[in-house]
Coordinates of C-alpha atoms and ligand atoms in Angstrom, one line a residue:
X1 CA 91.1 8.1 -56.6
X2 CA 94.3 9.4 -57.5
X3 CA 94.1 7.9 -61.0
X4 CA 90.7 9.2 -61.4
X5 CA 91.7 12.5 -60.5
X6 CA 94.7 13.2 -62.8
X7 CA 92.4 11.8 -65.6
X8 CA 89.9 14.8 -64.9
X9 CA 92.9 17.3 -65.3
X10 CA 93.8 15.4 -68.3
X11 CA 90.5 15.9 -69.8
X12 CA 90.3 19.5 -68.5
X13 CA 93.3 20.2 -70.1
X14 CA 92.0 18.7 -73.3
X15 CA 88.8 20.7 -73.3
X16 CA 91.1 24.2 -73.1
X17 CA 92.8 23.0 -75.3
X18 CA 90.0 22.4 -77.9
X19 CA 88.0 25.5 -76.9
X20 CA 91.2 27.4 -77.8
X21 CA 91.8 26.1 -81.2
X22 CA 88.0 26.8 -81.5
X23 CA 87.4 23.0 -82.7
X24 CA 83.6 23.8 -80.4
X25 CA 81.5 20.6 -82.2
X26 CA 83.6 18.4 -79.7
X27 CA 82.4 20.4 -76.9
X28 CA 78.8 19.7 -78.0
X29 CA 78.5 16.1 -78.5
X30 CA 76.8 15.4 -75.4
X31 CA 79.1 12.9 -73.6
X32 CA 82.3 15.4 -73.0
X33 CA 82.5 15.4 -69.2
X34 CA 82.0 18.7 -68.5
X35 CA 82.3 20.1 -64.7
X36 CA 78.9 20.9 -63.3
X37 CA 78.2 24.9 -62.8
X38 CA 78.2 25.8 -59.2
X39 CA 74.9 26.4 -57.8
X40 CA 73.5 27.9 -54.4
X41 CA 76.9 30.2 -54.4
X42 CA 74.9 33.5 -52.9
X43 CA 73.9 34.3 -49.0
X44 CA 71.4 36.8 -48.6
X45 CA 72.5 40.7 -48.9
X46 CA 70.8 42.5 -45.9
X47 CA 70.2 41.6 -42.0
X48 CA 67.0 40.0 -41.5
X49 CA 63.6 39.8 -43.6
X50 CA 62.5 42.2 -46.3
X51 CA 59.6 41.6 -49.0
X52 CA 60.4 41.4 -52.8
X53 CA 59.2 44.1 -54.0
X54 CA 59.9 43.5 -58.1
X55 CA 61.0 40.1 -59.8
X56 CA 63.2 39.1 -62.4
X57 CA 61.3 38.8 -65.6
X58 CA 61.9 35.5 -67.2
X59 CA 61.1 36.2 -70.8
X60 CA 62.6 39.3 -71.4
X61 CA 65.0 41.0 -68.6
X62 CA 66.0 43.9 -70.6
X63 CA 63.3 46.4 -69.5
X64 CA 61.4 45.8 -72.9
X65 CA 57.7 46.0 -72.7
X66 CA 56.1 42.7 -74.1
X67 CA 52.3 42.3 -72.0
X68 CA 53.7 39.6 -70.1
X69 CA 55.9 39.3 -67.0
X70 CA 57.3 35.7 -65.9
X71 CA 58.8 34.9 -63.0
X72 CA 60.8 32.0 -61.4
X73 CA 58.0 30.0 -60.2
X74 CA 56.5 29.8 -63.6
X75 CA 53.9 32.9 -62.5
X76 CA 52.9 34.8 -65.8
X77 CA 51.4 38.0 -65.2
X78 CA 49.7 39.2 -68.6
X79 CA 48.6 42.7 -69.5
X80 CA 44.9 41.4 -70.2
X81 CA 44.9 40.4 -66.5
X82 CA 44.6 43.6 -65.7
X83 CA 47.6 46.6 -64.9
X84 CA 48.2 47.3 -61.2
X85 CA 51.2 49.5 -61.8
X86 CA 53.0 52.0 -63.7
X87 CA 56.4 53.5 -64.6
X88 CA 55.1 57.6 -66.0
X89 CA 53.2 56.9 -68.5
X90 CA 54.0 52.6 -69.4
X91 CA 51.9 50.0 -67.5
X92 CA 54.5 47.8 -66.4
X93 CA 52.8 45.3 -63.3
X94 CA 49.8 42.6 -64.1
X95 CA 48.0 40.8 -62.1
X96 CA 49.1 37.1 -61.3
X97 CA 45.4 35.8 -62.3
X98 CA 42.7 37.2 -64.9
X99 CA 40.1 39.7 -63.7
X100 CA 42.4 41.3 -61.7
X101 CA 43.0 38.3 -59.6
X102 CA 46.2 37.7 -57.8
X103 CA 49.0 39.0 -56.9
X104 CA 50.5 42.2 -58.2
X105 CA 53.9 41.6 -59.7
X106 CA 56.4 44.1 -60.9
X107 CA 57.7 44.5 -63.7
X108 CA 58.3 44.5 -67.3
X109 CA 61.5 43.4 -68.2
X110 CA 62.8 43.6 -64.9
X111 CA 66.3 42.1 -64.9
X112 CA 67.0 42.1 -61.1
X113 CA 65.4 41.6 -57.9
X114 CA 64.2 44.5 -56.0
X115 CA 64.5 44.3 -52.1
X116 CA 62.5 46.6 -49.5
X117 CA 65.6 48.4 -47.7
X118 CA 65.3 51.6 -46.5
X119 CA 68.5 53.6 -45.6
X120 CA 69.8 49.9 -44.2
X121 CA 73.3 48.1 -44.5
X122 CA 73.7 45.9 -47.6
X123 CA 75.7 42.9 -47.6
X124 CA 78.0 41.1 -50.5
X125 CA 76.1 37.9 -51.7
X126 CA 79.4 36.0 -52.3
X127 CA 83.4 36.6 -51.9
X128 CA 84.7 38.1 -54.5
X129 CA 86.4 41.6 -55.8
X130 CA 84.9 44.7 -56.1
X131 CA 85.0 45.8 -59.9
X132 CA 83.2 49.2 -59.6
X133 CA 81.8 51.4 -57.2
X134 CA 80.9 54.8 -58.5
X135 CA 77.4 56.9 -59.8
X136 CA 76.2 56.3 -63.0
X137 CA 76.1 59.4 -63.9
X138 CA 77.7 61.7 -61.6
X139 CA 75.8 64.7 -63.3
X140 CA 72.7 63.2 -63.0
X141 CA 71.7 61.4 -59.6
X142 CA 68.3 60.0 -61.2
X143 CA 69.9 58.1 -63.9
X144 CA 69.9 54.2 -64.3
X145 CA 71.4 52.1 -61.2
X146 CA 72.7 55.4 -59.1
X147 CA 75.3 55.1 -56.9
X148 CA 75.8 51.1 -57.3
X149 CA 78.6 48.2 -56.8
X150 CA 79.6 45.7 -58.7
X151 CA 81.5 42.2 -57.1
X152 CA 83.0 40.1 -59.1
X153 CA 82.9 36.6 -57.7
X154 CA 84.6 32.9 -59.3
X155 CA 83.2 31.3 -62.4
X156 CA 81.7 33.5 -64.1
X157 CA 79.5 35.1 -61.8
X158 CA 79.0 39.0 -60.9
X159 CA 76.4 41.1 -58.5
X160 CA 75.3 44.5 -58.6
X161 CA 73.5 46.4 -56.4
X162 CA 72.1 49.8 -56.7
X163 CA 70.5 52.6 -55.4
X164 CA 73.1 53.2 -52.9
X165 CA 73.1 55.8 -50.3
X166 CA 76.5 54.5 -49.5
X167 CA 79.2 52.6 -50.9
X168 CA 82.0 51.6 -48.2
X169 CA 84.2 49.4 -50.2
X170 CA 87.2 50.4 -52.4
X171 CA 88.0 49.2 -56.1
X172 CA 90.0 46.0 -56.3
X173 CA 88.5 45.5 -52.5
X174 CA 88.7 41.6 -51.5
X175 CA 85.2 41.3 -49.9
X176 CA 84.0 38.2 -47.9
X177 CA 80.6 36.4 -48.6
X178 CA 78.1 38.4 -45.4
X179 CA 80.6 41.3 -45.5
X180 CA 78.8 45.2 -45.1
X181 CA 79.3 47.1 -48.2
X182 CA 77.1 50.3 -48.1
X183 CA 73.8 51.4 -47.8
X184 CA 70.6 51.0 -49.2
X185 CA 69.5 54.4 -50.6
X186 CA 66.9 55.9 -53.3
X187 CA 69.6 56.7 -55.8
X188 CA 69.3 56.3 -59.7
X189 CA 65.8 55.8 -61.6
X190 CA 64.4 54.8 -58.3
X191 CA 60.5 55.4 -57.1
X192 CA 61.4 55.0 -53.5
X193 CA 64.2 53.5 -50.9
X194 CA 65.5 50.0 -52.3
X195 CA 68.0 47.6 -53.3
X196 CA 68.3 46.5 -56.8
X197 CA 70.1 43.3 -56.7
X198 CA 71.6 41.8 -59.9
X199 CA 73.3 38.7 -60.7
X200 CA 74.9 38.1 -64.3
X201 CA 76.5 34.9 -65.4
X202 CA 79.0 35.3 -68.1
X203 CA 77.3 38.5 -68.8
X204 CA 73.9 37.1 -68.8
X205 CA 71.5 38.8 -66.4
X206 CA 70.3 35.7 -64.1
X207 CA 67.6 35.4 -61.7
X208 CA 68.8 33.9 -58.1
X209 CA 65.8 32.3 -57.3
X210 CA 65.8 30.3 -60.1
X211 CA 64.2 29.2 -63.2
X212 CA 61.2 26.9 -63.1
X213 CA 61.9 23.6 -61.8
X214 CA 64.8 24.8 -61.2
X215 CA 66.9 25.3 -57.8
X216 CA 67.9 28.5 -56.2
X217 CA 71.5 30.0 -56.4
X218 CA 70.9 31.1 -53.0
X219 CA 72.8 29.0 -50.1
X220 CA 71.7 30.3 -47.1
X221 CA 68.2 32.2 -46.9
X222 CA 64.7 31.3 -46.4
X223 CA 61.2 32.5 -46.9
X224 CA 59.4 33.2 -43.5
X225 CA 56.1 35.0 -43.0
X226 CA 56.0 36.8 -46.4
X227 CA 59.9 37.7 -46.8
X228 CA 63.3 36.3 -47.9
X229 CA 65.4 36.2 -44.4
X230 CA 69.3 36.8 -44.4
X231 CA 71.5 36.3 -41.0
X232 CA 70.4 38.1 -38.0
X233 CA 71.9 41.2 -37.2
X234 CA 75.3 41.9 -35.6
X235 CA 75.5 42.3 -31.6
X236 CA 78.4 44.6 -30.3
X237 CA 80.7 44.7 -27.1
X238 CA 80.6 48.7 -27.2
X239 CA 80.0 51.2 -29.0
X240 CA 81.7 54.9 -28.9
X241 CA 80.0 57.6 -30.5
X242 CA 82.0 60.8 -31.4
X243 CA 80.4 63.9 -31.9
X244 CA 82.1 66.9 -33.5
X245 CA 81.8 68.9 -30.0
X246 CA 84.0 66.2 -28.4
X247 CA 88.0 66.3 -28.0
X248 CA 88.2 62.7 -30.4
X249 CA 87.0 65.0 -33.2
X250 CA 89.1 67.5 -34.6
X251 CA 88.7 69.9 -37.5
X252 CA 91.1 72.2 -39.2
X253 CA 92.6 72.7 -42.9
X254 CA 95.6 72.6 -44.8
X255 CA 97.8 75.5 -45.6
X256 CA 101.0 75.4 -47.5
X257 CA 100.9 71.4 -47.3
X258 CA 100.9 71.4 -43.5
X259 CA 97.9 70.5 -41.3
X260 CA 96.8 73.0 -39.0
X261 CA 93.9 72.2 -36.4
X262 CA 91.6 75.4 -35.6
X263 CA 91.4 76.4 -33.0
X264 CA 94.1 77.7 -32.4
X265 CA 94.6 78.5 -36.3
X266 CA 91.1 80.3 -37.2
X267 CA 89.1 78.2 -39.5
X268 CA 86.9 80.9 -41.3
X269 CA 85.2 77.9 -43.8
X270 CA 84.4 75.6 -40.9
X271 CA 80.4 77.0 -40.2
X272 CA 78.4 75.8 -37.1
X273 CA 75.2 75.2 -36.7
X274 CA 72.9 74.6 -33.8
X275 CA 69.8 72.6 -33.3
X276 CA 70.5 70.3 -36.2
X277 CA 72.2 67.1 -35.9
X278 CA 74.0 64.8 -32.7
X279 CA 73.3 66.6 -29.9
X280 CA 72.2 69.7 -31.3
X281 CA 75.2 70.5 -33.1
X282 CA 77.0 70.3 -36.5
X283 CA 79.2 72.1 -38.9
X284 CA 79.4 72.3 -42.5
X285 CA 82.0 73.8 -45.0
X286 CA 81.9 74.7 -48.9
X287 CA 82.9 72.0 -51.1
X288 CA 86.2 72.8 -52.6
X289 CA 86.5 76.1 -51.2
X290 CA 88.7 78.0 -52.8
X291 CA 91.0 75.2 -53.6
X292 CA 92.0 75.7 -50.1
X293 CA 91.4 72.0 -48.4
X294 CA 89.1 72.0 -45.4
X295 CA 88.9 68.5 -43.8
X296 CA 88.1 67.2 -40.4
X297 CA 88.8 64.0 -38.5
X298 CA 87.2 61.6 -35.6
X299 CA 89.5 59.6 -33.5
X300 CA 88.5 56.3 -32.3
X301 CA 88.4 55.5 -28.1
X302 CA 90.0 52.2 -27.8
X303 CA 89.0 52.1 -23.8
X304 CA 91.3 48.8 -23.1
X305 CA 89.8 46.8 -26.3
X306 CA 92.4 44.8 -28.0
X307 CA 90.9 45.9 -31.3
X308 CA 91.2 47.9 -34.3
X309 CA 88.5 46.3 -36.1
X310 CA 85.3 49.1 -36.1
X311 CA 81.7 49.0 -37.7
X312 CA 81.4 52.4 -38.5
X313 CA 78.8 54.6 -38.6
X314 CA 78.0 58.0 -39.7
X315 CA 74.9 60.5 -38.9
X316 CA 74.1 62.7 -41.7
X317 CA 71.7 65.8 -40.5
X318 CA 69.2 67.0 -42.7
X319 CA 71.0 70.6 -43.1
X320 CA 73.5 71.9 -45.2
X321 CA 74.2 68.0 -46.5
X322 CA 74.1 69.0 -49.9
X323 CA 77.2 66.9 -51.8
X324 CA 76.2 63.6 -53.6
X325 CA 79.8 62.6 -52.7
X326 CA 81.1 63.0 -49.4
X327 CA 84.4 61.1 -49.0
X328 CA 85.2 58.9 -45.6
X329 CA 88.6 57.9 -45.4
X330 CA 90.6 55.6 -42.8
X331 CA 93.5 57.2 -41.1
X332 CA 96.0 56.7 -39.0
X333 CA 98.9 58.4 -37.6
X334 CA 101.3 56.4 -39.6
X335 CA 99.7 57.0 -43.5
X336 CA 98.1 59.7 -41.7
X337 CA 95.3 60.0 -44.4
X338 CA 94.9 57.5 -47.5
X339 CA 94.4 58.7 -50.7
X340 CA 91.8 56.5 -52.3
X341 CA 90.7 54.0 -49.9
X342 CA 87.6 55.7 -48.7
X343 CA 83.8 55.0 -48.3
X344 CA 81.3 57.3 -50.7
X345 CA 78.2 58.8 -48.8
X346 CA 75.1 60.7 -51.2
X347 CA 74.5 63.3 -48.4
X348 CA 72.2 65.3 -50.7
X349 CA 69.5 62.2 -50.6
X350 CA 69.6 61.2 -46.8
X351 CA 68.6 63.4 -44.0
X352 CA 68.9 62.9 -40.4
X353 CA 70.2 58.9 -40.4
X354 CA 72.8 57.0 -39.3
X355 CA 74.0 55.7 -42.3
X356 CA 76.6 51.9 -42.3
X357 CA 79.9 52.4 -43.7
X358 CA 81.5 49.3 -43.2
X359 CA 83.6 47.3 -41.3
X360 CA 87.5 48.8 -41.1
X361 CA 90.8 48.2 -39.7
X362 CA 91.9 50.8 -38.3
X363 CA 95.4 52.0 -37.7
X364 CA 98.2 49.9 -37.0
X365 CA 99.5 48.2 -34.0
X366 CA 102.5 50.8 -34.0
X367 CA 100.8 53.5 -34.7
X368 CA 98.2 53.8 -31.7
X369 CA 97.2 57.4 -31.5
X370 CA 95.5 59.3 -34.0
X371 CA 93.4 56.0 -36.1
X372 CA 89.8 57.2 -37.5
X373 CA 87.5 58.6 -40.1
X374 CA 88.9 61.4 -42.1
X375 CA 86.6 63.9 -44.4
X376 CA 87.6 66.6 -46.4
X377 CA 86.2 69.1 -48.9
X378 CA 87.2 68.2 -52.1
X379 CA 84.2 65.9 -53.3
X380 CA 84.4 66.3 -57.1
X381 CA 81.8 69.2 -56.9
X382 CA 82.8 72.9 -57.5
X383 CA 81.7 75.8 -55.0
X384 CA 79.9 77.1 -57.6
X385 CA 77.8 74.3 -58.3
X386 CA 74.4 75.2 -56.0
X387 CA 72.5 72.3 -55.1
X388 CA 75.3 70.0 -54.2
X389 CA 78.3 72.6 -52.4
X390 CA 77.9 71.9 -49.1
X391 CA 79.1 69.1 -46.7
X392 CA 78.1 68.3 -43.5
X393 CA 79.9 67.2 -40.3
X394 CA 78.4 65.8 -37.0
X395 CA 78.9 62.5 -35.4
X396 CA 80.4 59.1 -36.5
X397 CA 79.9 55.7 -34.6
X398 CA 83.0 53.4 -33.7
X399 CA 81.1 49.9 -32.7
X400 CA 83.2 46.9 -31.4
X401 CA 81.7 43.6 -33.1
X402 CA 81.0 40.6 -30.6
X403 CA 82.2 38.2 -32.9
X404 CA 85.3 39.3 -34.8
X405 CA 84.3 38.9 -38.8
X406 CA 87.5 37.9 -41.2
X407 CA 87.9 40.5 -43.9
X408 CA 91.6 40.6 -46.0
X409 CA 93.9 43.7 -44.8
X410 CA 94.4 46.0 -47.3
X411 CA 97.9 47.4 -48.5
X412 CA 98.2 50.9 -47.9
Ligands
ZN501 ZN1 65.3 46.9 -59.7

């Protein structure tokens, strides 16, 4: 064994060696051993069953139009079939058989798979490290992917997924394989609530189901009545909900670098409104107002759990929830509030959910008091920018998991 194995290194080492020095005919002579590429890496991204709603196009994934759509089964839908879908003005979905016979499948040059998830948590398909998390275009919310992620994962191997509503992981973010990372949203060039789910190998866009004959890169999923199932849903010990009319919530704003709750300082930017949201109320502020900073927080209710470890949650009412990027930062009373570890919510495109942000740690063991969710007003938009100004406040979720996940601590 041992012999065996230090002659693999050797050869490994040899085959860097040669690919470095560029001598690449070697490499292609057929009996150059080498190591097989990992398959079956990925575990379903959602809770549950949800239909495929467009396939990865096996001829051409680059959204080019060319009459015929393959997919990993060896399915060819052809234009002459007959078109049961458009894009505007471009028939992009054929039927599976001629006549119109068949299935419907979307679409032309499709270079993903689409999932039906509406509004609903969205999982990472592997370990790995989050590369990118932003919008596309951050003047235009109906451009290309949207609000989307991207995981980097080991040999080779990347995931997006787009459409966000939410993205609650950080750049350079170690996430676990199963691990919450956002919200499902209609964000991007988007027809209706859904996740667009990438994989690229080596930069090459790659279908996870497979080419034909060929196995699946999933490892744990399954088809069941109609759908591709991931893990069941979490259950939770408890679950505190804190609303912005109860003492854990707390809102106030900053003047001359000191924090000052209201009341008792007056909060003239803090605006209330009733009948709308958790329990009837909510409150809103300008975004950047001023250049003064508005911000609010909610404190989490430990209640004799030996955790820190939260799902969390957040409702986002249907009024004055205008700002494509609200900011939801971890505190605690030791860092008090973090500068760039914080979850990104599209409040303009929601209305009246609970929305997933995420698993968090939150505090530190020395630092009991005071651990939460911190907002603030300064989302990148300017007061004067109509449309996308305001941000809304009401309640945030704290749940207790059943079963502890693992995810990697941070360093604050
Ligand atoms: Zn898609």
């Amino acid at each position: 064994m041992i012999e065996h194995a230090s002659r693999l290194t050797f050869v490994r080492i040899l085959f860097k060696l040669i690919f470095c020095f560029g001598i690449t005919f070697i490499a292609t002579s057929g009996s150059f051993p080498v190591e097989a590429q990992t398959q079956s890496f990925l575990v379903v991204p959602y809770y549950g069953g949800h239909d495929v709603t467009s396939w990865f196009d096996h001829q051409y994934p680059n959204y080019g139009n060319n009459d015929r759509i393959e997919i990993y089964d060896g399915t060819i839908a052809y234009n002459w079939h007959g078109i049961c879908g458009y894009f505007g003005n471009n028939a992009v979905a054929y039927y599976a058989q001629p006549n119109s016979q068949g299935d419907c499948i979307w679409y032309e040059g499709h270079p993903a798979i689409d999932f039906a998830l509406s509004y609903e948590p969205v999982l990472a398909a592997a370990d790995g490290v989050v590369v990118e998390r932003r919008w596309w275009n951050f003047a235009d919310r109906s451009d290309e992917l949207g609000m989307f992620i991207k995981i980097e994962h080991s040999e080779g191997y990347e995931t997006y997924y787009a459409h966000l509503s939410a993205a609650a992981v950080y750049i350079g973010q170690i996430v676990s394989a199963g691990q919450v990372i956002g919200t499902s949203g209609n964000t991007g060039n988007s027809s209706g609530p859904h996740l667009h789910f990438e994989v690229r190998h080596n930069g090459n866009r790659t279908d996870p189901f497979g080419g034909s004959g060929s196995s699946y890169l999933w490892r744990e999923g399954r088809w069941q009545t109609g759908q591709w199932v991931g893990r069941s849903e979490r259950t939770y010990l408890a679950s505190h909900l804190i609303d912005d009319g109860d003492t854990a919530f707390v809102k106030g704003r900053t003047i001359n670098g000191s924090y000052k709750t209201c009341p008792p300082q007056s909060c003239p930017y803090w605006y209330p409104v009733s009948g709308v949201g958790t329990n009837g109320d909510m409150l809103w502020t300008f975004t950047a107002k001023n250049s003064a900073d508005y911000w609010a927080r909610w404190q989490t209710v430990t209640a004799g759990l030996e955790t820190r470890e939260y799902d969390v949650q957040v409702y986002i009412p249907s009024s004055h929830t205008l700002t494509w990027k609200a900011e939801y930062c971890p505190f605690d009373s030791y860092t008090y509030r973090p500068t760039t570890q914080c979850m990104i919510v599209d409040q303009n495109g929601i209305g009246n959910r609970w929305i997933d942000l995420g698993t968090h740690w939150l505090g530190s063991v020395s630092a009991a008091n005071h651990a939460g969710i911190w907002i603030d007003d300064e989302t990148g938009e300017e007061y004067s920018e109509a449309g996308r100004n305001e941000l809304g406040v009401d309640a945030i979720r704290f749940r207790v998991r059943n079963h502890p996940m693992y995810f990697p601590l941070q360093l604050r």
